[in-house]
Short mmCIF file of C-alpha atoms and ligand atoms in Angstrom, two decimals:
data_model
loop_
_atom_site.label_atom_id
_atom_site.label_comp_id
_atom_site.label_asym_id
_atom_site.label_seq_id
_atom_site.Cartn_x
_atom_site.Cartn_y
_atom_site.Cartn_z
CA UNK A 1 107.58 108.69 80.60
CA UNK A 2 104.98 105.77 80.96
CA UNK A 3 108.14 103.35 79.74
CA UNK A 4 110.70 104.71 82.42
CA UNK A 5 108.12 104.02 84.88
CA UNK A 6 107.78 100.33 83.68
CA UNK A 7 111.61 99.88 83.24
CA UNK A 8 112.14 101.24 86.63
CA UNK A 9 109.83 99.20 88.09
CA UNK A 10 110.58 95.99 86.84
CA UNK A 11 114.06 96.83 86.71
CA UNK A 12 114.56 97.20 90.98
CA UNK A 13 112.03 94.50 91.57
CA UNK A 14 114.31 91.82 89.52
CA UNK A 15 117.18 93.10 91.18
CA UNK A 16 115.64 92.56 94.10
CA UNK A 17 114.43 89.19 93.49
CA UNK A 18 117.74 88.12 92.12
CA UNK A 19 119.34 89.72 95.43
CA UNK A 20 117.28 87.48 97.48
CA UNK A 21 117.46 83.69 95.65
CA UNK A 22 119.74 82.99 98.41
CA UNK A 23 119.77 84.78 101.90
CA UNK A 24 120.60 84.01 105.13
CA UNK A 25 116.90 83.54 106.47
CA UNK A 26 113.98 83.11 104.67
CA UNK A 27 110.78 84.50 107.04
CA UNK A 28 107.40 83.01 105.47
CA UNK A 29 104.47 85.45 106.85
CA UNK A 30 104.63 88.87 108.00
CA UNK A 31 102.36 88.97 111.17
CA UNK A 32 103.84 90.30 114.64
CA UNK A 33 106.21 87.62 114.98
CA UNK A 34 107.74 87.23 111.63
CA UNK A 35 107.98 91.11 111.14
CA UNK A 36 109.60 91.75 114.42
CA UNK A 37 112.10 89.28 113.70
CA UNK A 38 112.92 90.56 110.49
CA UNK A 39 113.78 94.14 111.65
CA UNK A 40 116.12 92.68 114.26
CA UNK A 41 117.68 90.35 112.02
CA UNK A 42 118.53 92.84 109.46
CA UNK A 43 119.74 95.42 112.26
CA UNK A 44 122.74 92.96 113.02
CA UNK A 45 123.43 93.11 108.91
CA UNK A 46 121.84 89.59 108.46
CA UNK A 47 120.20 88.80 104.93
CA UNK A 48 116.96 88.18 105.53
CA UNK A 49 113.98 88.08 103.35
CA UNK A 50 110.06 87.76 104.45
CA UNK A 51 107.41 86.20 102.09
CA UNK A 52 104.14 87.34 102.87
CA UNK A 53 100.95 86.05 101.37
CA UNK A 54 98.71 88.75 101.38
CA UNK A 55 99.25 92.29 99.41
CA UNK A 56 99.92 93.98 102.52
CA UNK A 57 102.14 92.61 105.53
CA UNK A 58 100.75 92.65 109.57
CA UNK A 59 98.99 89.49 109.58
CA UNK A 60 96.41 89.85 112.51
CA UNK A 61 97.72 92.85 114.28
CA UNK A 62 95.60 95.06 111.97
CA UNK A 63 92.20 93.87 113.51
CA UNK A 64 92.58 94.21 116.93
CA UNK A 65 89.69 92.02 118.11
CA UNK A 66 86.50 91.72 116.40
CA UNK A 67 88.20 94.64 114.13
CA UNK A 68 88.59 96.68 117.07
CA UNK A 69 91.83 97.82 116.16
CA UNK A 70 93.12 98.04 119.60
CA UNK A 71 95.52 95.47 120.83
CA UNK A 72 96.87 94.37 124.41
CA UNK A 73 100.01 93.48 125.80
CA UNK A 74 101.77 92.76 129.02
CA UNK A 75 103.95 95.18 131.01
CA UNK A 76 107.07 93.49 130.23
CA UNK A 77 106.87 94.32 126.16
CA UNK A 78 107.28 98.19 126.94
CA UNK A 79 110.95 98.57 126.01
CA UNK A 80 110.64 96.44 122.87
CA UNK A 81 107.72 99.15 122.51
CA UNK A 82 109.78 101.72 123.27
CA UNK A 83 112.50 100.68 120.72
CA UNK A 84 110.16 100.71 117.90
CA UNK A 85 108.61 104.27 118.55
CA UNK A 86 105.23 102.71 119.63
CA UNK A 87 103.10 104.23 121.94
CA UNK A 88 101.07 102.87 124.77
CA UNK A 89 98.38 103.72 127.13
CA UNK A 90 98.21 101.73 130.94
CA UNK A 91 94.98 99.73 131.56
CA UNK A 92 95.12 97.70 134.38
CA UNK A 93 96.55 94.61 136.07
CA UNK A 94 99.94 95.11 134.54
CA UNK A 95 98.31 95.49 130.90
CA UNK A 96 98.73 97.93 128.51
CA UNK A 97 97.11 98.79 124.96
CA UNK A 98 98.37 99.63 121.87
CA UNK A 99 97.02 101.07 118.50
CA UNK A 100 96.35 98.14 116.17
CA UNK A 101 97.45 100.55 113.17
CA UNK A 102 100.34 102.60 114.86
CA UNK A 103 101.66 99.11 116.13
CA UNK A 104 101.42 96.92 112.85
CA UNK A 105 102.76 100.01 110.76
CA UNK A 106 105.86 100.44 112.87
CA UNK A 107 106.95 96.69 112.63
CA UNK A 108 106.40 97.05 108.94
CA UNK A 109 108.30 100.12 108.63
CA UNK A 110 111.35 98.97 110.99
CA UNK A 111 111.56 95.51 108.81
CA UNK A 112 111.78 97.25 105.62
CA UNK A 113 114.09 100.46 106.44
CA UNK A 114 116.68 98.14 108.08
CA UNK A 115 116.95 96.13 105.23
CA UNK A 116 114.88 93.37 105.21
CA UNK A 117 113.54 92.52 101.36
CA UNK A 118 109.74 92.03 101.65
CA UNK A 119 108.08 90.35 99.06
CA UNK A 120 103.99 90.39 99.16
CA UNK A 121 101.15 88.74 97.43
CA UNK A 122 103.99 85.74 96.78
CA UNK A 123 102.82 81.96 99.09
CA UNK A 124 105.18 79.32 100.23
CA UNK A 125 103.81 76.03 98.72
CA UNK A 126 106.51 73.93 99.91
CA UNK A 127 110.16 73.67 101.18
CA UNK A 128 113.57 72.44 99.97
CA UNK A 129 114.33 69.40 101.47
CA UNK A 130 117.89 67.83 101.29
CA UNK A 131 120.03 65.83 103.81
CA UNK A 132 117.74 66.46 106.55
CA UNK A 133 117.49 69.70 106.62
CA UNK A 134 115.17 72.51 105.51
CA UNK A 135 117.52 74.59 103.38
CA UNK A 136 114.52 77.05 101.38
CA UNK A 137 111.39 77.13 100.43
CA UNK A 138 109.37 77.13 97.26
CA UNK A 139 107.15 80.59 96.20
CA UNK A 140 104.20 80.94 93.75
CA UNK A 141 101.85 83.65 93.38
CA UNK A 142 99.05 83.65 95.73
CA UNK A 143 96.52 84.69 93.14
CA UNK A 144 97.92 81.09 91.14
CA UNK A 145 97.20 79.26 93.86
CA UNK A 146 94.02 80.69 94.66
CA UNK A 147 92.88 80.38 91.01
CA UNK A 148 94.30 76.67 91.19
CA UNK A 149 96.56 77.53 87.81
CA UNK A 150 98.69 74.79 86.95
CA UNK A 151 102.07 76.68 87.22
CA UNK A 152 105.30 75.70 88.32
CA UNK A 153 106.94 77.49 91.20
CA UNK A 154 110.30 78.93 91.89
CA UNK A 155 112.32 78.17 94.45
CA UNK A 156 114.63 80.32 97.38
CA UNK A 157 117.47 79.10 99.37
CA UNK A 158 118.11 79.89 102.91
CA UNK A 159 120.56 78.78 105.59
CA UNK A 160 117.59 78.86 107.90
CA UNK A 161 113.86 78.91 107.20
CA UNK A 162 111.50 80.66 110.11
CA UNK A 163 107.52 79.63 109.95
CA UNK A 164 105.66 82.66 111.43
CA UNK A 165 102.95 82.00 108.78
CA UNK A 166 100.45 81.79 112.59
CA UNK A 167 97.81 79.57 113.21
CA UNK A 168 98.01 77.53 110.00
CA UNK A 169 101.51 76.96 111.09
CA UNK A 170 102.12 76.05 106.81
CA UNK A 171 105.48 75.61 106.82
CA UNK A 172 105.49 72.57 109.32
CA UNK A 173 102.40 71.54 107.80
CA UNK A 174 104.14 70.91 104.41
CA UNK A 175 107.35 69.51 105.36
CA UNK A 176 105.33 66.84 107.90
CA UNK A 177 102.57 66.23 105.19
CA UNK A 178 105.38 65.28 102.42
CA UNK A 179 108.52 63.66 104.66
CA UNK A 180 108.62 61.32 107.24
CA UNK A 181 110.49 63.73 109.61
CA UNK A 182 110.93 63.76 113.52
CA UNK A 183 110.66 66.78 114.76
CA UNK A 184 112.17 68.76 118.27
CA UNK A 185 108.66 68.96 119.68
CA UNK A 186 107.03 67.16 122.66
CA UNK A 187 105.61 63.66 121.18
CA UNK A 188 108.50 64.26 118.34
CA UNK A 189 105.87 65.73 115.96
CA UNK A 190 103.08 68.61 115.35
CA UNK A 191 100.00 68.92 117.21
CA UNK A 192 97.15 71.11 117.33
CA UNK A 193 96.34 74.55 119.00
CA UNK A 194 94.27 73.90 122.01
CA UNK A 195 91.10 76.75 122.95
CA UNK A 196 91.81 80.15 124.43
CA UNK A 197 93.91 79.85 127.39
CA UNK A 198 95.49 83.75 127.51
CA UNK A 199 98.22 83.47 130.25
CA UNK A 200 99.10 79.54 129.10
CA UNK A 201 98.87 80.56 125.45
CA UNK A 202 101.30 83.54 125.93
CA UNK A 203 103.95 81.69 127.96
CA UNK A 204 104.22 79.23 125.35
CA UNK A 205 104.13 80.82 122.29
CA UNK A 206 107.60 82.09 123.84
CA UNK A 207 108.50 78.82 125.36
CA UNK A 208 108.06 76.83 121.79
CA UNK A 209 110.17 79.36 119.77
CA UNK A 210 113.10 77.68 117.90
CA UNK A 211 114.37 75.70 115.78
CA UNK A 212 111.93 72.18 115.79
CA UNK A 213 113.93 70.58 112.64
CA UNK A 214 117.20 71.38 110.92
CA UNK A 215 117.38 74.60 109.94
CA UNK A 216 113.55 75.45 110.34
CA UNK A 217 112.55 77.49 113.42
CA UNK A 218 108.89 78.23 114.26
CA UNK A 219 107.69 81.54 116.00
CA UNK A 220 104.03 82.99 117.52
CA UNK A 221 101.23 81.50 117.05
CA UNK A 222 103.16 78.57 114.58
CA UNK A 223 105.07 78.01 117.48
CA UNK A 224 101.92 77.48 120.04
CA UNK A 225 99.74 75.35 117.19
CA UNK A 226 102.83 72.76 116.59
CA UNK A 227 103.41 72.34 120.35
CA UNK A 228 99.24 72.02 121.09
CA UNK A 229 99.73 75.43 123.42
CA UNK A 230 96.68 77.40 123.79
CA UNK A 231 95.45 80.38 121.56
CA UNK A 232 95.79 83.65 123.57
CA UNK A 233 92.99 86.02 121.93
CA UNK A 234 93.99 89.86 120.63
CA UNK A 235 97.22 89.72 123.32
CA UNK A 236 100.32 90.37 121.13
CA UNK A 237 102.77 90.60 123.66
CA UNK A 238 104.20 86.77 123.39
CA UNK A 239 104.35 87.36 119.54
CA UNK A 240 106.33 90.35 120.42
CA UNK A 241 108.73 88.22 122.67
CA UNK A 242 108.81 85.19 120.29
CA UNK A 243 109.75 87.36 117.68
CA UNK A 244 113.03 88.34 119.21
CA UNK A 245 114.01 85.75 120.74
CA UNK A 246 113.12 83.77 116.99
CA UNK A 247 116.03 86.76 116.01
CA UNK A 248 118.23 86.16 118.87
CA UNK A 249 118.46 82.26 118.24
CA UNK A 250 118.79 82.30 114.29
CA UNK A 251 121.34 84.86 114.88
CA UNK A 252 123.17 82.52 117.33
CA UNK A 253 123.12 79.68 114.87
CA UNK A 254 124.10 81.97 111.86
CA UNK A 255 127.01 82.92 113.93
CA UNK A 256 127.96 79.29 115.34
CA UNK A 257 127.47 77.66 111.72
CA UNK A 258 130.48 80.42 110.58
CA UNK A 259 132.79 79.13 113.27
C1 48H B 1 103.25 83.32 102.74
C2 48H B 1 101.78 83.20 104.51
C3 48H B 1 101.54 81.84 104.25
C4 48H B 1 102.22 81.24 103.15
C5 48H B 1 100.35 82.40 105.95
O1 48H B 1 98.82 85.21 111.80
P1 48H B 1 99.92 86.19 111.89
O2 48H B 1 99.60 87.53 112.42
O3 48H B 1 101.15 85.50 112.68
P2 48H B 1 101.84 85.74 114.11
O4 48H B 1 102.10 84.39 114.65
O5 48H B 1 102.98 86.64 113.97
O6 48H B 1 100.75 86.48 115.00
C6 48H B 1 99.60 85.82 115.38
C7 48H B 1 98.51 86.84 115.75
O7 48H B 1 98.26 87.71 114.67
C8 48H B 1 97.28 86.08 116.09
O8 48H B 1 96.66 85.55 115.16
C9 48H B 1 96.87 85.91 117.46
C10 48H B 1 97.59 86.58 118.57
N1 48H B 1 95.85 85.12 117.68
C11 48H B 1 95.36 84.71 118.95
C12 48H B 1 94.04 84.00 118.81
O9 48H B 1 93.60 83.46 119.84
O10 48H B 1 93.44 83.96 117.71
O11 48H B 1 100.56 86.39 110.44
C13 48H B 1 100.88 85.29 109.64
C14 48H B 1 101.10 85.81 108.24
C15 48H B 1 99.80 86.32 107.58
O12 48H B 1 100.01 87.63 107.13
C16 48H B 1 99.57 85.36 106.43
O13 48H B 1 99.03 85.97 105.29
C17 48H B 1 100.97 84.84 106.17
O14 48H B 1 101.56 84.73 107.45
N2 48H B 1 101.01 83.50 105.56
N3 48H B 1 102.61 83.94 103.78
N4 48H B 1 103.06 82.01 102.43
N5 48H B 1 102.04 79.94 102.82
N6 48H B 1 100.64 81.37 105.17
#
């Protein structure tokens, strides 16, 4: 029995990694943003594949604030809230709250039943590179990273590439850091995340989603620190929006590149 298990195992995992060394979209980090996006990209039947660092997907909805895992967001995220099954009680001024555990399990859920392959505990170290254009990235484990093992990575191709890896914003980071690139960004290239500014940081973590380079698009919180938009605090609401409106514009492309 204990072989079957193994050879199962390793047998659908291959298949899925083999299924997935060239997709449509390649999301690297599965917080609010990139998870969201995921389970509407793979609803319209687009192949779409999310790297996450960690062992377990949800980035920073888990904690809630100070690990109160309670999270906040603004009237106008109730039907997306509604679509995913996730339940909400009114507080006040036009704000709502939202189980930290309910809400992050949901997007999780939704991303993988619809389709989306989810690989975990697997870092984006750099990109692909050619012609101008972001066309993959390149995956190690994180546990060979973090143990600084010198071992070569492999690499995934993507039509388009979506950084929703948050505040680190490491997708930008690498492909500025290694290539003298302009990017579609005020100034023409990254800047910082400014202090807590909730209403600013909100509207422009929406604002700044899309694509800021040739087939790389940034969402939530990557999207305010490469524009130098404020941080928002435990408000998910904007990573919500950016989210789907990340989907609705790869989507777009996807469709225009086929015409
Ligand atoms: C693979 C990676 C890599 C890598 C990082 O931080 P997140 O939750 O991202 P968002 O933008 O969807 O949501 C932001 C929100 O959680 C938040 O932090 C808010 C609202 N802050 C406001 C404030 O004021 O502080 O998730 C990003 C995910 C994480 O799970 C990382 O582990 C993962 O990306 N990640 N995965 N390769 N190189 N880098």
């Amino acid at each position: 029995m204990e072989y079957t298990i193994s050879k199962a195992i390793c047998e659908r995992w291959f298949d899925k990694l083999q299924a997935n060394l060239r997709t449509d979209v390649i999301i690297v980090g599965g917080g609010p943003s990139g998870l969201i996006c995921a389970a509407e990209l793979a609803r319209e039947g687009i192949k779409t594949c999310l790297i996450e660092g960690k062992l377990a997907p949800g980035g920073g909805m888990w904690g809630g604030a100070m690990l109160f895992n309670s999270i906040v967001v603004q009237a106008e995220v109730l039907p997306i809230l509604d679509r995913y099954g996730i339940k909400y009680l009114q507080a006040e001024q036009g704000l709502y709250t939202v189980d930290a555990v309910e809400a992050t399990s949901a997007l999780i859920y939704q991303a993988a039943h619809r389709g989306a392959a989810i690989f975990s505990g697997i870092s984006m170290e750099d990109v692909l590179h050619k012609d101008e254009r972001v066309s993959g990235v390149v995956i190690n484990w994180t546990p060979v990273s973090k143990l600084g093992m010198h071992v070569d990575p492999l690499s995934l191709c993507s039509s388009i590439v979506l950084d929703a890896t948050g505040h680190p914003s490491e997708v930008v980071s690498v492909l500025t850091r290694k290539n003298p690139v302009k990017l579609n960004l005020p100034g023409d290239t990254m800047s910082y995340e400014r202090s807590m500014n909730a209403e600013a940081g909100e509207k422009a973590c929406v604002e700044y989603t899309g694509e800021i380079y040739p087939g790389l698009f940034v969402s939530g919180m990557a999207a305010c620190g490469v524009s130098g938009s404020n941080r928002m605090g435990p408000i998910f609401g904007g990573m919500l929006l950016s989210g789907v409106k990340a989907a609705m514009m790869i989507s777009a492309s996807l469709s225009g590149s086929l015409k």
